[in-house]
Coordinates of C-alpha atoms in Angstrom, one line a residue:
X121 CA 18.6 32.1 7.0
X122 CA 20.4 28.9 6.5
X123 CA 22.2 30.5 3.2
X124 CA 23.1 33.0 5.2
X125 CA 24.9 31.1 7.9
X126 CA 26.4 29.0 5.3
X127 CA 27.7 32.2 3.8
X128 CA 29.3 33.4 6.6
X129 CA 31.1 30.0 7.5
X130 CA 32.1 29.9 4.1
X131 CA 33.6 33.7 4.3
X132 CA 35.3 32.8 7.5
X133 CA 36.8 29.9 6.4
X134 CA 38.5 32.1 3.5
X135 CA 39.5 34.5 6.1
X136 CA 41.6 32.0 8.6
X137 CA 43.1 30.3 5.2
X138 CA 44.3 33.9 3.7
X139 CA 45.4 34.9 7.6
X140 CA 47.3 31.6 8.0
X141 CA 49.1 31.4 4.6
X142 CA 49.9 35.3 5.2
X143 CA 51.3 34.3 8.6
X144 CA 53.0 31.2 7.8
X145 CA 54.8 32.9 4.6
X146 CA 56.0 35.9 7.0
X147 CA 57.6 33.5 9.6
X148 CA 59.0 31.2 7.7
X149 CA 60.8 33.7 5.0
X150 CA 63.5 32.2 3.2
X151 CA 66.4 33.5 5.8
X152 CA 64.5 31.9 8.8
X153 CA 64.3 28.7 6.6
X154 CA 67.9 28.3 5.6
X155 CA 68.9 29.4 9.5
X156 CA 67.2 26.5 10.3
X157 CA 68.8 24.1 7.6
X158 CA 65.6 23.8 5.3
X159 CA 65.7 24.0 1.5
X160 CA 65.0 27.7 0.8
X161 CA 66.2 27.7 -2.6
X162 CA 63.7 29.2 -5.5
X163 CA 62.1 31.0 -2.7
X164 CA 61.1 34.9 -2.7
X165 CA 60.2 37.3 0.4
X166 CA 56.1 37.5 0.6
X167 CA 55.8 41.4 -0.6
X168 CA 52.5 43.1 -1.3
X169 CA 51.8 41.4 -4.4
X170 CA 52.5 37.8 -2.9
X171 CA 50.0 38.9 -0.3
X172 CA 47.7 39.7 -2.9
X173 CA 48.4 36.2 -5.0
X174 CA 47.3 34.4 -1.5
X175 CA 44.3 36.4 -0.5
X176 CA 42.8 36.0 -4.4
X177 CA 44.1 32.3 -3.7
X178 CA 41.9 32.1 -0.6
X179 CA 38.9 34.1 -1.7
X180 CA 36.6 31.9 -3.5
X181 CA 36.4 29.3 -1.0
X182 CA 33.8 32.3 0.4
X183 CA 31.7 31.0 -2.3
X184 CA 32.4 27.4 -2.2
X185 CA 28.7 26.1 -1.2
X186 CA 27.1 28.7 -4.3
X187 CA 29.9 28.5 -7.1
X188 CA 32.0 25.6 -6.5
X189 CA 33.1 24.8 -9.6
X190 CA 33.9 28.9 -10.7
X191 CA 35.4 29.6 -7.3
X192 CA 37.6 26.2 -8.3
X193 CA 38.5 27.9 -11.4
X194 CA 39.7 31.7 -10.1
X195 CA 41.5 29.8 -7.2
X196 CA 43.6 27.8 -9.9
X197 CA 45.1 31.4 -11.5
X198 CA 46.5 33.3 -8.6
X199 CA 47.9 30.2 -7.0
X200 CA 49.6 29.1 -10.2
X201 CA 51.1 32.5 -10.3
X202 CA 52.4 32.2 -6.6
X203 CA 54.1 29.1 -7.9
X204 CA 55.6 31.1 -11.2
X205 CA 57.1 33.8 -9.0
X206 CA 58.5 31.7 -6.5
X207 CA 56.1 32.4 -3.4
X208 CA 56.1 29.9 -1.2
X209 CA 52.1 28.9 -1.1
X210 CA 52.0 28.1 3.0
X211 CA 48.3 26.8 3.5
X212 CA 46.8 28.2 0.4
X213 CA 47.0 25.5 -1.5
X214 CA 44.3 23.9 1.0
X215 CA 41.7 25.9 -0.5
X216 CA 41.9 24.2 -3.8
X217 CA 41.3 21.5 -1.7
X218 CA 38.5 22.7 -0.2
X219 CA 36.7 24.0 -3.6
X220 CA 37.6 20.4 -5.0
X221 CA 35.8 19.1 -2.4
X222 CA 33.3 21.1 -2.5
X223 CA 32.3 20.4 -6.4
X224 CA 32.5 17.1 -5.7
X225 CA 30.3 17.4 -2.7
X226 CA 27.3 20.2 -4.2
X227 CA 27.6 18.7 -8.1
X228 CA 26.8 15.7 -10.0
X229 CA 29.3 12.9 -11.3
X230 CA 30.6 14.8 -14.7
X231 CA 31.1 18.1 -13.4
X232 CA 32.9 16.6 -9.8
X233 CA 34.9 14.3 -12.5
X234 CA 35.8 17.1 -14.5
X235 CA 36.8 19.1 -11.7
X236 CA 39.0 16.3 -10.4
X237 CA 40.6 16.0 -13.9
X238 CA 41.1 20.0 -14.2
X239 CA 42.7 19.9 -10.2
X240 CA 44.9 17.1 -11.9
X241 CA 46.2 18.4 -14.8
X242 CA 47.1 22.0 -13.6
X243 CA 49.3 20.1 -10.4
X244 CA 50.9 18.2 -13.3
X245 CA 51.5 21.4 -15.4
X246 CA 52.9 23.1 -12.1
X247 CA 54.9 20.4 -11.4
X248 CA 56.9 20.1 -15.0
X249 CA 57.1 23.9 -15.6
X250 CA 57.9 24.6 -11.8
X251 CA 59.7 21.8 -10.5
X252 CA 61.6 21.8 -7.4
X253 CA 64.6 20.1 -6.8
X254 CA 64.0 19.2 -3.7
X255 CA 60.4 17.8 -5.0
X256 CA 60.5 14.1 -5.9
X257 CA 58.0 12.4 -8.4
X258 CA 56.9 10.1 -5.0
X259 CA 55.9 13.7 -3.3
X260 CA 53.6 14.5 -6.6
X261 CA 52.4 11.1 -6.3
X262 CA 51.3 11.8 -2.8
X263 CA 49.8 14.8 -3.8
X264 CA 47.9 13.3 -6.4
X265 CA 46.2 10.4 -4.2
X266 CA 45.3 13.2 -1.7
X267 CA 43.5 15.1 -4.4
X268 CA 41.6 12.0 -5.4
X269 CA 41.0 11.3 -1.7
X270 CA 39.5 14.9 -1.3
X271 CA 37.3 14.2 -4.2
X272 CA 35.9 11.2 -2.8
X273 CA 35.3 12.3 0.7
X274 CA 33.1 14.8 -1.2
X275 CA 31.3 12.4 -3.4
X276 CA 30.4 10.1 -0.2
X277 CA 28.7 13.3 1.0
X278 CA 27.3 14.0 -1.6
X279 CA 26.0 10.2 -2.5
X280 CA 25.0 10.1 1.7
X281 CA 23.1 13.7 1.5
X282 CA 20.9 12.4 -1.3
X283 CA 19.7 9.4 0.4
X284 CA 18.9 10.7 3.7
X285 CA 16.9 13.2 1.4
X286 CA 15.3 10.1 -0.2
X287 CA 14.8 8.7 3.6
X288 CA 13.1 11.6 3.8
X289 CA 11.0 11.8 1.1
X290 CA 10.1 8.2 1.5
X291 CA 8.7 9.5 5.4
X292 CA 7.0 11.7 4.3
X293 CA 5.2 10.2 1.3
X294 CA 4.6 7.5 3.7
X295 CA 3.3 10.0 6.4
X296 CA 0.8 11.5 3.3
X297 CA -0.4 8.2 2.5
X298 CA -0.9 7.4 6.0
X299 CA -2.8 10.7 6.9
X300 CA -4.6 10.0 3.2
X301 CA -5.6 6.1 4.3
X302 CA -7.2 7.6 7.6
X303 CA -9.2 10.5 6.4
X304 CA -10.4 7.8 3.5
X305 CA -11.2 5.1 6.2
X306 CA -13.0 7.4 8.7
X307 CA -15.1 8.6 6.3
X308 CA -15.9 4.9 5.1
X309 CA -16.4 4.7 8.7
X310 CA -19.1 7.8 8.7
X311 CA -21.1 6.3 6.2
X312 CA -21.5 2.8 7.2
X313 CA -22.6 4.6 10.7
X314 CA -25.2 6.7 8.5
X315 CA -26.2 3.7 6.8
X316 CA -26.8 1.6 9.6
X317 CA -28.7 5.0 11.6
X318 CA -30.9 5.8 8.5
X319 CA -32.2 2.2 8.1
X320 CA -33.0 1.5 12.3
X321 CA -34.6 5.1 12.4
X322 CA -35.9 5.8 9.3
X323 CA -37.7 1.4 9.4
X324 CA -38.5 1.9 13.4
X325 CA -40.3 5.3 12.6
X326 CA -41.6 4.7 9.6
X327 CA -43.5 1.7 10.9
X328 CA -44.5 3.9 14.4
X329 CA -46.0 6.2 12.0
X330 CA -48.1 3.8 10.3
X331 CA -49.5 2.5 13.2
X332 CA -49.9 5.6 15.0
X333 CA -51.9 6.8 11.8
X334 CA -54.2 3.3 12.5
X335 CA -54.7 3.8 15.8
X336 CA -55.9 6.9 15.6
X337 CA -58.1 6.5 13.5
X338 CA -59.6 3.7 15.4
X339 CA -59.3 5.0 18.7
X340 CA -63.1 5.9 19.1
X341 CA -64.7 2.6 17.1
X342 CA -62.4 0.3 18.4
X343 CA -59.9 0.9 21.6
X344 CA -59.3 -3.1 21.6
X345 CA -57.6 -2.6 17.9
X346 CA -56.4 0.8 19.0
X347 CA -54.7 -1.0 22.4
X348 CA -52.9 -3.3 20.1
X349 CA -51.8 -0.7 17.5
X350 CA -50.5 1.3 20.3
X351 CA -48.7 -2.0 22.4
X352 CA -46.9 -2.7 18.6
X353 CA -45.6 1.1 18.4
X354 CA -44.2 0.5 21.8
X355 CA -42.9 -2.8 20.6
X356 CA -40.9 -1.0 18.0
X357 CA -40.0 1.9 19.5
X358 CA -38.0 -0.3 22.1
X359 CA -36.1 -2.3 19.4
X360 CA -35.1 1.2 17.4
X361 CA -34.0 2.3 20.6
X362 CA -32.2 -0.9 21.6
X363 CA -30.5 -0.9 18.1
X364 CA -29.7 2.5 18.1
X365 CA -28.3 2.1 21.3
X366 CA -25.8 -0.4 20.5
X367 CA -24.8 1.7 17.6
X368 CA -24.1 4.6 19.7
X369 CA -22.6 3.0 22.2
X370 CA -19.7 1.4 20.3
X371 CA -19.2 5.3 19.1
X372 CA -18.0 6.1 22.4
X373 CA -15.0 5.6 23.6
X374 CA -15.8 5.8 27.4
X375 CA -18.4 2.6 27.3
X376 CA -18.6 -0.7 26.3
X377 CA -21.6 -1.4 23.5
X378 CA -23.4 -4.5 24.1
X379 CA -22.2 -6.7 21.0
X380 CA -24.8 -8.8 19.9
X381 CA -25.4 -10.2 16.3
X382 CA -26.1 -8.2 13.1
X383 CA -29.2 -8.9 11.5
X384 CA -29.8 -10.9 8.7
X385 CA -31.4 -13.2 6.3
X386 CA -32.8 -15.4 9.1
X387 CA -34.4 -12.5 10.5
X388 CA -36.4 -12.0 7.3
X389 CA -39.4 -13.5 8.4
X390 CA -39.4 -11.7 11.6
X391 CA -39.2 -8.4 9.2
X392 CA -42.0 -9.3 7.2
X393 CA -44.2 -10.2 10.3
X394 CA -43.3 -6.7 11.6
X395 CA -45.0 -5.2 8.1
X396 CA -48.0 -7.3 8.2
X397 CA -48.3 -6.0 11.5
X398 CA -48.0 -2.4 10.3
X399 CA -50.5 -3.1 7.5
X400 CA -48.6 -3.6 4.5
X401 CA -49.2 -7.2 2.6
X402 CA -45.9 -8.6 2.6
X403 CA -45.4 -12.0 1.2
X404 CA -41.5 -14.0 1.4
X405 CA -40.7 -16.4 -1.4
X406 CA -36.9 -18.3 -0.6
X407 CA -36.0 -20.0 -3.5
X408 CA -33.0 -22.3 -3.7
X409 CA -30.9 -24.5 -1.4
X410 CA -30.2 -21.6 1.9
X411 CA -26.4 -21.6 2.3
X412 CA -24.2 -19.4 4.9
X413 CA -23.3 -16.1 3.2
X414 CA -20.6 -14.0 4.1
X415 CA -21.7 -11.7 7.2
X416 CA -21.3 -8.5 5.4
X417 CA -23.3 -9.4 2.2
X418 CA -25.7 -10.5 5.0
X419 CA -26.5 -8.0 6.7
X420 CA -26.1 -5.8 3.2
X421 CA -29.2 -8.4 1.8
X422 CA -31.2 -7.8 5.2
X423 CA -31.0 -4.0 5.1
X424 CA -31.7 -4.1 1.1
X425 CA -35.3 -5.6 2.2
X426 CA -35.7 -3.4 5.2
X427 CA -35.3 -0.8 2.8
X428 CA -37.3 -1.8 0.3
X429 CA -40.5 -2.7 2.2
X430 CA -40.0 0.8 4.2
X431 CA -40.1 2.7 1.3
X432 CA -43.3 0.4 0.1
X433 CA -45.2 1.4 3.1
X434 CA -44.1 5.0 2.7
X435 CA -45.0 5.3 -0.8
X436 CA -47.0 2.6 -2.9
X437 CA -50.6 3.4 -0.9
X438 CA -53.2 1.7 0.9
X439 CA -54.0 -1.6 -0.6
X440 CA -50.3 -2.1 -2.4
X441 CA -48.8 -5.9 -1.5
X442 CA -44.9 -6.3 -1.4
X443 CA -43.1 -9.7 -2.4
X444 CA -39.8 -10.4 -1.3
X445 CA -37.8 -13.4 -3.0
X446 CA -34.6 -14.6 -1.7
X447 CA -32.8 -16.8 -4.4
X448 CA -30.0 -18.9 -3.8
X449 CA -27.5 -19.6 -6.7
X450 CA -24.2 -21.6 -6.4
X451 CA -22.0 -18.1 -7.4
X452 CA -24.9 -15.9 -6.1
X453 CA -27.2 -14.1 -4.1
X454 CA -30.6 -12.9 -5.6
X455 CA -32.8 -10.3 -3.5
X456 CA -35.5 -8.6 -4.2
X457 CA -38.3 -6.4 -3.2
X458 CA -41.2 -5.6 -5.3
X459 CA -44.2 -4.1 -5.2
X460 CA -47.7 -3.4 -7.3
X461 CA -48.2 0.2 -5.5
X462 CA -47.9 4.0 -6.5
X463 CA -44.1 4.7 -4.8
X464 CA -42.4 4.9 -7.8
X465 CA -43.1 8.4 -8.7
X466 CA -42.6 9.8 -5.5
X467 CA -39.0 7.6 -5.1
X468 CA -37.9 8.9 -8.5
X469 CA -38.9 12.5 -7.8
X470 CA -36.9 12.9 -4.5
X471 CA -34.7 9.6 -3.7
X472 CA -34.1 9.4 -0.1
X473 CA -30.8 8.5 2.0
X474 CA -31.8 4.8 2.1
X475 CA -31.5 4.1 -1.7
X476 CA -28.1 5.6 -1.5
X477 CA -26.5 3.7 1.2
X478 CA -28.2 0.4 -0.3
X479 CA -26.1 1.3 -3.0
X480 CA -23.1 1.8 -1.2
X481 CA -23.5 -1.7 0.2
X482 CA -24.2 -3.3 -2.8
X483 CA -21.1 -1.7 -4.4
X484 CA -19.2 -2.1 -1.2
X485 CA -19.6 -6.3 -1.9
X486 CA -19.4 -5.9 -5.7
X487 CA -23.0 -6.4 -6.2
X488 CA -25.1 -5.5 -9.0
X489 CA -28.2 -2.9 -8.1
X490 CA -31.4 -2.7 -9.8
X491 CA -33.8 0.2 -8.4
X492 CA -36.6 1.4 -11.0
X493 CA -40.3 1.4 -11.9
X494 CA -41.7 -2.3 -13.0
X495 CA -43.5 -2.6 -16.2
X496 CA -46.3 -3.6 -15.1
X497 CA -46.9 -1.4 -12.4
X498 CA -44.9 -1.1 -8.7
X499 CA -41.9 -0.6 -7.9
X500 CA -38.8 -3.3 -7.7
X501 CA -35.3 -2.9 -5.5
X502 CA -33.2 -5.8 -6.6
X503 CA -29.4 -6.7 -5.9
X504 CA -27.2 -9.9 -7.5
X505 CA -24.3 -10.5 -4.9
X506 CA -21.7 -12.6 -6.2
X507 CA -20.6 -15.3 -4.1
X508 CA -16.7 -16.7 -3.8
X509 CA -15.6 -20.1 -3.6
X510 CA -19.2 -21.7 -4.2
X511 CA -20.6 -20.0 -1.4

C-alpha cells in the first residue's frame, strides 16, 4: 500500500513537470520572447517531437523512488537531445534534479557519487558542444553548485532516514529485552513463591501427619499422650497457616502482608525441637565461630535443613536419627543434614519438589549441593555457601 502511494506521487509529479515544461515552452515561443526583448536566439518552435523530447525528459521521475539511478540515466538522453535541436528545456531540466536527488537520497555513497559525477560531466559536455552566447561560465558555475546542492540535500536524507531507523531498532531491541527481562524475572518470581509454598506446606503437613499417625494410634491406651499429640498438630497447623498467610498476602495486590522476619539459622533449634516433638531423633552440632550471613543464604541454609529433616521423617523409618551440623568457615558456610535411615531409595526413585528448589537456592547463591546415599548407610543433604568479604 505504501509503494503504491509512493507510486502514484511519483507519477504525478512526472505529469505536472511534463504539463509545465509543455506549457511554459508554448507561451514563451521564440516570437513572444524577442517581443519582449529576451534572447531568443538558437531557439526553435516546441513541435510534436519537442513535445515528445520533454515528456521522455519528464517520465522517469515516475520511477524515481524504484530506479533512481536508471530513470537518472534515460532522463539524461532525451534532454541532451532537446538541447542539440535547439528546444528550449522550460522546467524539464528539474527532473534531472529530482532523479539526482533521488539517487543520492534511496542509494549508498558510491552510486549517489557516481551519479553526481555522471549529472556533472554531461552539463559540462552540454555546455561546450551547446553553448549559448548569452550563457556565461559564472551561470554554469551556478548550475554546478546547485547540482551538488541537490545531491546533498539528498544524502542528509538519506544519512537522517537511516538513523531514525537505527532509533528505531535500538526501541525496539530495547522493548524485546525489556519484555525478555520481565517474563525472565516473573518466572524467577514463580519459583521462589513455589519454593517458599512447598517447604511451609509440604514441613507443616508432613509433621501433622506424623503426629496424627501417633495419636491415633494412642488414642485408646493413652488420651493424655494422644491430647498432647493432637495440641502439637494444632500448634503447627497455626504456624503453616500463619506462614502461608503472609506469603499469600504479599501476592495480592489489594492487601498489605504482615512483614515479619524470614527464618533462619537462629531458628534452627526451634526446627529441631519441632522434630523431636514429631518423633524423629534430631540432634544440632554448630561448629565454628557463628557470624552474620547474608539474609538470602540464610534463609536458603534454614530451608536446606527444613528440607532435609522433612524428607528424613518421610522416608528413613521408625527408629532413624538425623544430625544436622552447621560449620562456620572464614569464606564459607557448611550445612548439612544426615541421616542413618532407609529414605534414600525412595528419594532416588521419585525426587520430590523440595530437592529441586534446594537446588535452586543453592545455585541461586553460588553454592555447591551434595544430595546422595552415605556410605555407610542414610542419607546426606549438604550445601558449601561461599561467603564474600570474610563473611
Amino acid at each position: 500500500m505504501r509503494t503504491d502511494r509512493a507510486l502514484l506521487h511519483d507519477t504525478v509529479l512526472a505529469v505536472v513537470l511534463a504539463a509545465g515544461s509543455l506549457a511554459l515552452l508554448l507561451v514563451y515561443d521564440p516570437a513572444t520572447l524577442q517581443a519582449q526583448g529576451l534572447p531568443s536566439d538558437m531557439l526553435r518552435d516546441l513541435d510534436p517531437f519537442g513535445a515528445v523530447l520533454v515528456v521522455l525528459t519528464c517520465a522517469p521521475v515516475a520511477v524515481r523512488r524504484r530506479w533512481p539511478l536508471a530513470g537518472l540515466c534515460a532522463g539524461m538522453l532525451p534532454e541532451g537531445l532537446l538541447s542539440a535541436f535547439g528546444y528550449g528545456a522550460g522546467v524539464a531540466g528539474l527532473a534531472g534534479m529530482v532523479l539526482l536527488y533521488s539517487v543520492a537520497s534511496y542509494r549508498g555513497l558510491a552510486v549517489a557519487l557516481g551519479a553526481l559525477l555522471l549529472s556533472l560531466t554531461v552539463y559540462a559536455s552540454q555546455a561546450v558542444l551547446f553553448a549559448l552566447p548569452t550563457v556565461g561560465w559564472s551561470d554554469h558555475v551556478v548550475v554546478a553548485v546547485v547540482l551538488v546542492a541537490i545531491w546533498g540535500a539528498g544524502r542528509s536524507l538519506r544519512l537522517r532516514r537511516a538513523y531514525l531507523d537505527e532509533l528505531k531498532d535500538r526501541a525496539a531491541r530495547a522493548e524485546r529485552a525489556h519484555a525478555a527481562d520481565t517474563r525472565a524475572a516473573r518466572a524467577e518470581e514463580r519459583s521462589r513463591i513455589a519454593r517458599e509454598l512447598h517447604d511451609v506446606v509440604a514441613h507443616h503437613v508432613s509433621v501433622m501427619t506424623v503426629q496424627a499417625a501417633a495419636a491415633r494410634k494412642v488414642l485408646a491406651s493413652d488420651p493424655e499422650l494422644a491430647r498432647e499429640a493432637l495440641s502439637a498438630i494444632e500448634h503447627t497447623g497455626r504456624m503453616a497457616m500463619s506462614e502461608m498467610r503472609n506469603i499469600v498476602g504479599v501476592l495480592r495486590t489489594d492487601a498489605r502482608a504482615e512483614l515479619g522476619p524470614q527464618p533462619g539459622m537462629q531458628d534452627l533449634p526451634t526446627l529441631v525441637e519441632q522434630m523431636r516433638e514429631a518423633g524423629l531423633a534430631t540432634r544440632l552440632s554448630v561448629e565454628g565461630e557463628p557470624r552474620p550471613v547474608p539474609a538470602g543464604v540464610d534463609l536458603a541454609a534454614y530451608r536446606l535443613v527444613q528440607e532435609g529433616l522433612t524428607n528424613t521423617l518421610r522416608h528413613a523409618g521408625a527408629g532413624a536419627e538425623a544430625v544436622v551440623t552447621v560449620r562456620h568457615e572464614p569464606r564459607e558456610l557448611d550445612v548439612r543434614v544426615e541421616d542413618d535411615g532407609l529414605g534414600a531409595t525412595a528419594l532416588s526413585e521419585q525426587p520430590g519438589h523440595g530437592l529441586v528448589g534446594i537446588r535452586e537456592r543453592v545455585a541461586l547463591y553460588g553454592g555447591i549441593l551434595n544430595i546422595g546415599p552415605r556410605a555407610e548407610g542414610g542419607f546426606e543433604v549438604r550445601a558449601r555457601f561461599p561467603l564474600k568479604g570474610g563473611q
